[in-house]
Rosetta silent file (secondary structure, phi, psi, omega in degrees, C-alpha in Angstrom):
SEQUENCE: XXXXXXXXXXXXXXXXXXXXXXXXXXXXXXXXXXXXXXXXXXXXXXXXXXXXXXXXXXXXXXXXXXXXXXXXXXXXXXXXXXXXXXXXXXXXXXXXXXXXXXXXXXXXXXXXXXXXXXXXXXXXX
SCORE:     score description
SCORE:     0.000 S_00000001
   1 L     0.000  152.200 -179.365  142.133   35.671   87.120 S_00000001
   2 E  -126.996  138.013 -179.860  145.292   37.349   85.819 S_00000001
   3 E   -91.556  134.401  175.725  146.657   36.735   82.298 S_00000001
   4 E  -116.690  142.709  173.200  150.406   36.450   82.059 S_00000001
   5 E  -152.754  116.367 -179.304  152.740   36.593   79.085 S_00000001
   6 E   -71.977  149.466  168.219  156.456   36.100   79.012 S_00000001
   7 E  -151.850  168.464  169.107  158.922   37.608   76.507 S_00000001
   8 L   113.925  -12.990 -170.331  162.718   38.195   76.386 S_00000001
   9 L   -69.630  178.757  179.757  163.903   34.597   75.994 S_00000001
  10 E   148.643 -175.949 -173.699  166.647   33.463   73.576 S_00000001
  11 E   -88.398  125.151  173.595  170.192   32.081   72.855 S_00000001
  12 E  -133.264  151.395  179.476  173.003   33.313   74.890 S_00000001
  13 E   -88.713  152.824 -178.172  176.620   32.304   75.465 S_00000001
  14 L   -60.710  143.403 -175.665  177.755   31.187   78.902 S_00000001
  15 L    90.283   -6.056 -169.423  178.704   33.947   80.976 S_00000001
  16 L   -89.390 -168.996  173.106  176.190   36.322   79.126 S_00000001
  17 L  -128.236  162.404  178.581  172.988   38.132   80.488 S_00000001
  18 E  -160.173  139.468  163.789  169.452   38.052   79.560 S_00000001
  19 E  -123.336  132.088 -179.202  166.336   39.776   80.859 S_00000001
  20 E   -94.042  155.981 -172.594  162.900   38.219   80.687 S_00000001
  21 E  -131.343  137.699  178.143  159.839   40.287   81.016 S_00000001
  22 E  -135.890  122.879  179.867  156.194   39.192   82.055 S_00000001
  23 E   -97.751  139.187 -171.977  153.284   41.374   81.199 S_00000001
  24 E  -121.344  144.385  164.118  149.957   40.917   83.314 S_00000001
  25 E  -143.843  165.654 -178.741  146.545   41.898   82.441 S_00000001
  26 E   110.129 -120.822 -177.442  143.174   41.334   84.084 S_00000001
  27 L   -64.144  160.705  175.020  142.799   41.573   87.925 S_00000001
  28 L   -52.357  114.207  168.625  145.065   44.304   89.614 S_00000001
  29 H   -36.329  -47.712 -171.055  148.618   43.240   89.392 S_00000001
  30 H   -60.689  -28.451  179.573  149.608   44.715   92.670 S_00000001
  31 H   -91.101   17.707  167.696  147.581   42.139   94.607 S_00000001
  32 L   -95.667  139.339  157.676  149.620   39.151   93.390 S_00000001
  33 E   -72.809  125.580 -174.537  152.712   37.638   94.681 S_00000001
  34 E  -101.790  145.701  171.847  154.895   37.097   91.389 S_00000001
  35 E  -149.409  168.141  176.291  157.263   34.372   90.747 S_00000001
  36 E  -122.485  125.358  173.656  159.450   32.764   88.177 S_00000001
  37 E  -116.421  176.818  177.367  159.907   28.942   87.522 S_00000001
  38 E  -145.157  142.152  173.224  161.918   27.008   85.157 S_00000001
  39 E  -138.544  117.760  175.729  161.613   23.627   83.457 S_00000001
  40 L   -90.902  152.210  173.257  164.526   21.838   81.596 S_00000001
  41 L   -50.672  119.288  173.959  163.750   18.890   79.276 S_00000001
  42 L    89.651   -0.413 -177.922  163.047   15.818   81.344 S_00000001
  43 L  -122.740  156.761 -177.987  162.946   17.702   84.639 S_00000001
  44 L   -75.695  161.437  171.209  160.328   18.899   87.050 S_00000001
  45 L   -60.580  139.336 -171.983  159.454   22.533   87.158 S_00000001
  46 E  -121.396  134.019  176.884  161.819   24.391   89.407 S_00000001
  47 E   -73.838  124.866  178.396  161.405   27.359   91.596 S_00000001
  48 E  -105.661  -52.791  176.348  163.656   30.397   90.619 S_00000001
  49 E  -177.125  163.234  173.836  162.478   33.272   92.799 S_00000001
  50 E  -128.932  163.939 -179.848  159.461   35.275   94.007 S_00000001
  51 E  -137.742  137.020 -177.338  158.681   39.000   94.709 S_00000001
  52 L   -83.718  173.522 -167.482  156.210   40.234   97.157 S_00000001
  53 L   -48.685  -45.106 -177.373  153.418   42.543   96.219 S_00000001
  54 L   -89.055   -7.043  171.870  154.978   45.814   96.663 S_00000001
  55 L    90.213    4.494  179.734  158.568   44.526   95.526 S_00000001
  56 L   -82.024    5.575  175.879  160.013   45.083   98.988 S_00000001
  57 L  -157.781  137.171 -178.746  161.065   41.518   99.423 S_00000001
  58 E  -134.039  161.731  178.321  162.339   38.679   97.148 S_00000001
  59 E  -145.699  144.934 -165.313  163.459   35.194   97.726 S_00000001
  60 E  -134.791  148.074  165.036  165.648   33.116   95.349 S_00000001
  61 L   -68.621  139.002 -174.047  166.509   29.504   94.731 S_00000001
  62 H   -47.121  -39.090 -171.951  170.274   28.760   95.996 S_00000001
  63 H   -62.937  -13.598  177.657  171.060   27.898   92.326 S_00000001
  64 H  -124.460   -4.699 -169.120  170.435   31.454   91.053 S_00000001
  65 L   -62.930  133.178  176.624  171.006   33.470   94.203 S_00000001
  66 L    93.750  -20.368 -176.233  173.559   36.340   93.456 S_00000001
  67 L  -107.356  -33.695  179.059  173.166   35.945   89.607 S_00000001
  68 E  -101.421  142.770  179.223  169.502   36.530   89.229 S_00000001
  69 E  -132.082  124.616  177.676  167.389   39.515   90.165 S_00000001
  70 E   -97.179  139.253  173.081  163.515   39.791   90.114 S_00000001
  71 E  -149.796  170.187 -178.773  161.808   43.081   90.119 S_00000001
  72 E  -148.473  153.094 -178.199  158.391   44.460   89.311 S_00000001
  73 E  -128.524   90.343 -179.702  156.459   47.635   88.104 S_00000001
  74 L   -57.448  -18.819  173.188  153.104   47.643   89.566 S_00000001
  75 L   -67.651  -57.104 -171.637  152.057   50.789   87.472 S_00000001
  76 L   -77.259  -11.208 -170.242  153.014   48.998   84.292 S_00000001
  77 L    64.827   46.771 -177.593  151.793   45.500   85.362 S_00000001
  78 E  -124.143  158.031  165.755  155.299   43.994   84.676 S_00000001
  79 E  -133.289  155.401 -170.194  157.558   41.725   86.274 S_00000001
  80 E  -138.361  141.654  164.363  161.332   41.192   85.230 S_00000001
  81 E  -125.832  109.023 -173.919  163.818   38.649   85.730 S_00000001
  82 E   -93.963  116.372  176.117  167.435   39.884   85.125 S_00000001
  83 E   -93.231  119.677 -179.060  169.897   36.932   84.489 S_00000001
  84 L  -119.753  170.188  171.320  173.581   37.404   84.790 S_00000001
  85 L    42.769   50.260 -171.292  176.442   34.979   84.550 S_00000001
  86 L   -73.778  144.470 -172.870  174.269   32.535   82.815 S_00000001
  87 L  -118.944  163.015  176.740  175.510   28.806   82.573 S_00000001
  88 H   -65.840  -28.977  179.622  174.335   25.813   80.235 S_00000001
  89 H   -71.497   -2.041  174.116  172.500   24.489   83.306 S_00000001
  90 H   -82.462  -16.600  179.534  170.312   27.548   83.181 S_00000001
  91 L   -55.689  130.296 -173.724  168.905   26.341   79.950 S_00000001
  92 E   174.780  164.080  165.746  165.063   25.842   80.337 S_00000001
  93 E   -85.175  117.379 -166.333  161.781   27.168   79.580 S_00000001
  94 E   -89.705  143.138  168.499  161.157   30.124   82.096 S_00000001
  95 E  -125.998  160.061  175.435  157.643   30.698   83.233 S_00000001
  96 E  -109.768  141.187 -173.534  156.104   33.703   84.996 S_00000001
  97 E  -138.108  153.982  177.249  153.546   32.969   87.740 S_00000001
  98 E  -129.622  142.542  176.299  151.033   34.828   89.992 S_00000001
  99 E  -138.008  154.663  168.024  149.931   33.622   93.410 S_00000001
 100 L   -97.801 -163.468  172.840  147.520   34.943   96.152 S_00000001
 101 L    75.951 -155.296 -171.320  147.740   34.392   99.886 S_00000001
 102 L   -94.910  158.115 -179.940  150.586   35.249  102.278 S_00000001
 103 L   -72.709  133.984  179.660  154.296   35.885  101.598 S_00000001
 104 L  -146.855  177.460 -175.678  156.499   33.065  102.559 S_00000001
 105 L   -93.167  -18.229 -175.970  160.125   31.945  101.979 S_00000001
 106 L  -121.214  143.285 -172.192  159.504   28.687  100.254 S_00000001
 107 L  -148.770  136.579  167.933  157.300   28.286   97.091 S_00000001
 108 L  -116.367  162.311  177.526  156.189   25.403   94.988 S_00000001
 109 H   -55.475  -35.900  172.622  154.456   25.386   91.609 S_00000001
 110 H   -54.589  -33.527 -177.857  151.219   24.273   93.219 S_00000001
 111 H   -66.284  -16.753 -176.748  151.177   27.595   95.213 S_00000001
 112 L  -100.656  125.966 -174.940  150.705   29.481   91.850 S_00000001
 113 L  -100.117   -9.089 -163.425  147.294   29.439   90.125 S_00000001
 114 E  -130.963  129.080 -167.243  148.144   31.615   87.225 S_00000001
 115 E  -133.860  146.829  167.914  150.806   30.797   84.565 S_00000001
 116 L   -82.996 -174.400  177.231  152.247   32.343   81.362 S_00000001
 117 L   -92.745  -11.508  171.771  153.010   30.162   78.399 S_00000001
 118 L   101.561  156.052  170.955  156.812   30.056   79.029 S_00000001
 119 E  -139.854  135.624 -164.548  159.807   31.477   77.011 S_00000001
 120 E   -80.129  119.430  166.285  162.803   29.407   76.012 S_00000001
 121 E  -112.439  128.241 -169.580  166.231   30.240   77.425 S_00000001
 122 E  -127.561  114.605  171.519  169.179   28.542   75.786 S_00000001
 123 E  -105.915  108.756  179.351  172.975   28.971   77.262 S_00000001
 124 E   -74.794  147.690  173.579  175.455   27.734   74.904 S_00000001
 125 L   -94.323    0.000    0.000  178.878   26.575   76.195 S_00000001
């Protein structure tokens, strides 16, 4: 098991930027595929993006492609989500998640066994 804790959420105006961080502890961080999900009130948890073990490949949801960037630092045990050009529809609780298994281009919440507690991102218009 790996323990995850998100930070960096907050209130930002539309068009602004925010960087979320996810700190991992427990089992070796580099052995996990890492992902970000988000959940808005009344909606299902939605895939945002994922990054492969060594950081050499990423995949994003179409809704955030070109605006969000995922990165990781395996030495520090950290994952990051850089969000730019934020819009009110990006408002949600953002979750960091860790998965084992093989890398692929489509991910669902059920693929991830380890989750953080979430951090709120609110984008005002």
